[in-house]
Coordinates of C-alpha atoms in Angstrom, one line a residue:
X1 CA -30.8 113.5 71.5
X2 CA -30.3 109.7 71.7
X3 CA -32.5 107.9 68.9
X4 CA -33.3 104.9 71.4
X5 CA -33.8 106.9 75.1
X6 CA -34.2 103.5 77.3
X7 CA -31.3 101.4 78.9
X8 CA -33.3 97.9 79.2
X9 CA -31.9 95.4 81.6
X10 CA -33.1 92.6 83.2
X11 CA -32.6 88.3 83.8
X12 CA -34.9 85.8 82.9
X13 CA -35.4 82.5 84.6
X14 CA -36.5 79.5 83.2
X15 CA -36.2 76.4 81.1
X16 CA -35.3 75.9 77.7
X17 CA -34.3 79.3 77.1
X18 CA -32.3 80.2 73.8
X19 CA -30.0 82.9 73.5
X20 CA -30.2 82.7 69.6
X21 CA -34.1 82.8 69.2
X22 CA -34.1 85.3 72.1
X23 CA -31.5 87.4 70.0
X24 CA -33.5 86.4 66.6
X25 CA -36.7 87.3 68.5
X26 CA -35.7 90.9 69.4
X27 CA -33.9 91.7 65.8
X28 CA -36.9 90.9 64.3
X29 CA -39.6 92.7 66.2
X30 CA -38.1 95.4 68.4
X31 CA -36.3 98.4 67.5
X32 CA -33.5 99.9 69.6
X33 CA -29.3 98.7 69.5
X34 CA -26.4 97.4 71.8
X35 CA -28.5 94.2 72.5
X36 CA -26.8 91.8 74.8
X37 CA -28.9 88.3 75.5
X38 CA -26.7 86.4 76.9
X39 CA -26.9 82.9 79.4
X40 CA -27.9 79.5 79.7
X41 CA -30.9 77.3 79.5
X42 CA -32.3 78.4 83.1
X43 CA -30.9 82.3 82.9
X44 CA -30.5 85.1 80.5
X45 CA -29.3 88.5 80.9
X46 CA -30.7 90.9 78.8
X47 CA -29.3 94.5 77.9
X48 CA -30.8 96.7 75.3
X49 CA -31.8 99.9 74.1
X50 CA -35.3 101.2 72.9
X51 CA -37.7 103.3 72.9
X52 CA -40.7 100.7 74.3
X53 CA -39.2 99.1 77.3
X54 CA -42.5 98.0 78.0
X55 CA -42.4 95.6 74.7
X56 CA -39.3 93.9 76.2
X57 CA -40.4 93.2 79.5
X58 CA -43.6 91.6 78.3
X59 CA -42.0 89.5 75.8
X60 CA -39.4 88.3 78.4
X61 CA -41.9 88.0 80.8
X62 CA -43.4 85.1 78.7
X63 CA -40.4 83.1 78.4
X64 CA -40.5 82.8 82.5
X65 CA -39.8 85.1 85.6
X66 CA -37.8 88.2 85.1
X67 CA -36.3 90.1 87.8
X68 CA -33.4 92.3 88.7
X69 CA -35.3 94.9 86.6
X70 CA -33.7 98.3 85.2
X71 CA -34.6 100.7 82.9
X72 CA -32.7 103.7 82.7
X73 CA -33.2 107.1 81.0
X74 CA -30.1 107.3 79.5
X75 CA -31.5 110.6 78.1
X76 CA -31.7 112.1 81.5
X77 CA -29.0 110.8 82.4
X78 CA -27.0 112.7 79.6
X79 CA -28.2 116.1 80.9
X80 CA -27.2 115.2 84.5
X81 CA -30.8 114.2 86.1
X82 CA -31.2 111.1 87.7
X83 CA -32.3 108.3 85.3

């Protein structure tokens, strides 16, 4: 059993985005691991694991528009079921 079940991944558009306070932002209030924020000032990629995908996608949701959306069950996916 995987302690965080949800492969997270999604970009953000905007302006003024941060990598380090995105990165800073997650540490400090999400739990889950192998986080990967990673961009410019107009786009970020975000990869990450957890349990509350939901949490991520409305906190990136408020820096601006997030697309290319993709949550994965990586448990399922560990038994062979589509994720």
């Amino acid at each position: 059993m995987l302690e965080y079940r949800y492969d997270t991944q999604l970009l953000i558009e905007g302006e003024n985005l941060d990598e380090d306070k995105i990165n800073e932002y997650f540490v400090e209030n999400f739990k889950g691991d192998c986080l990967i924020a990673v961009g410019d000032e107009e786009l970020i990629k975000i990869h990450y694991h957890t349990n509350e995908p939901w949490k991520v996608l409305e906190y990136c949701a408020s820096l601006g528009e997030i697309y290319d959306i993709v949550i994965e069950d990586m448990e399922r996916q560990s038994k062979g079921l589509k994720g």
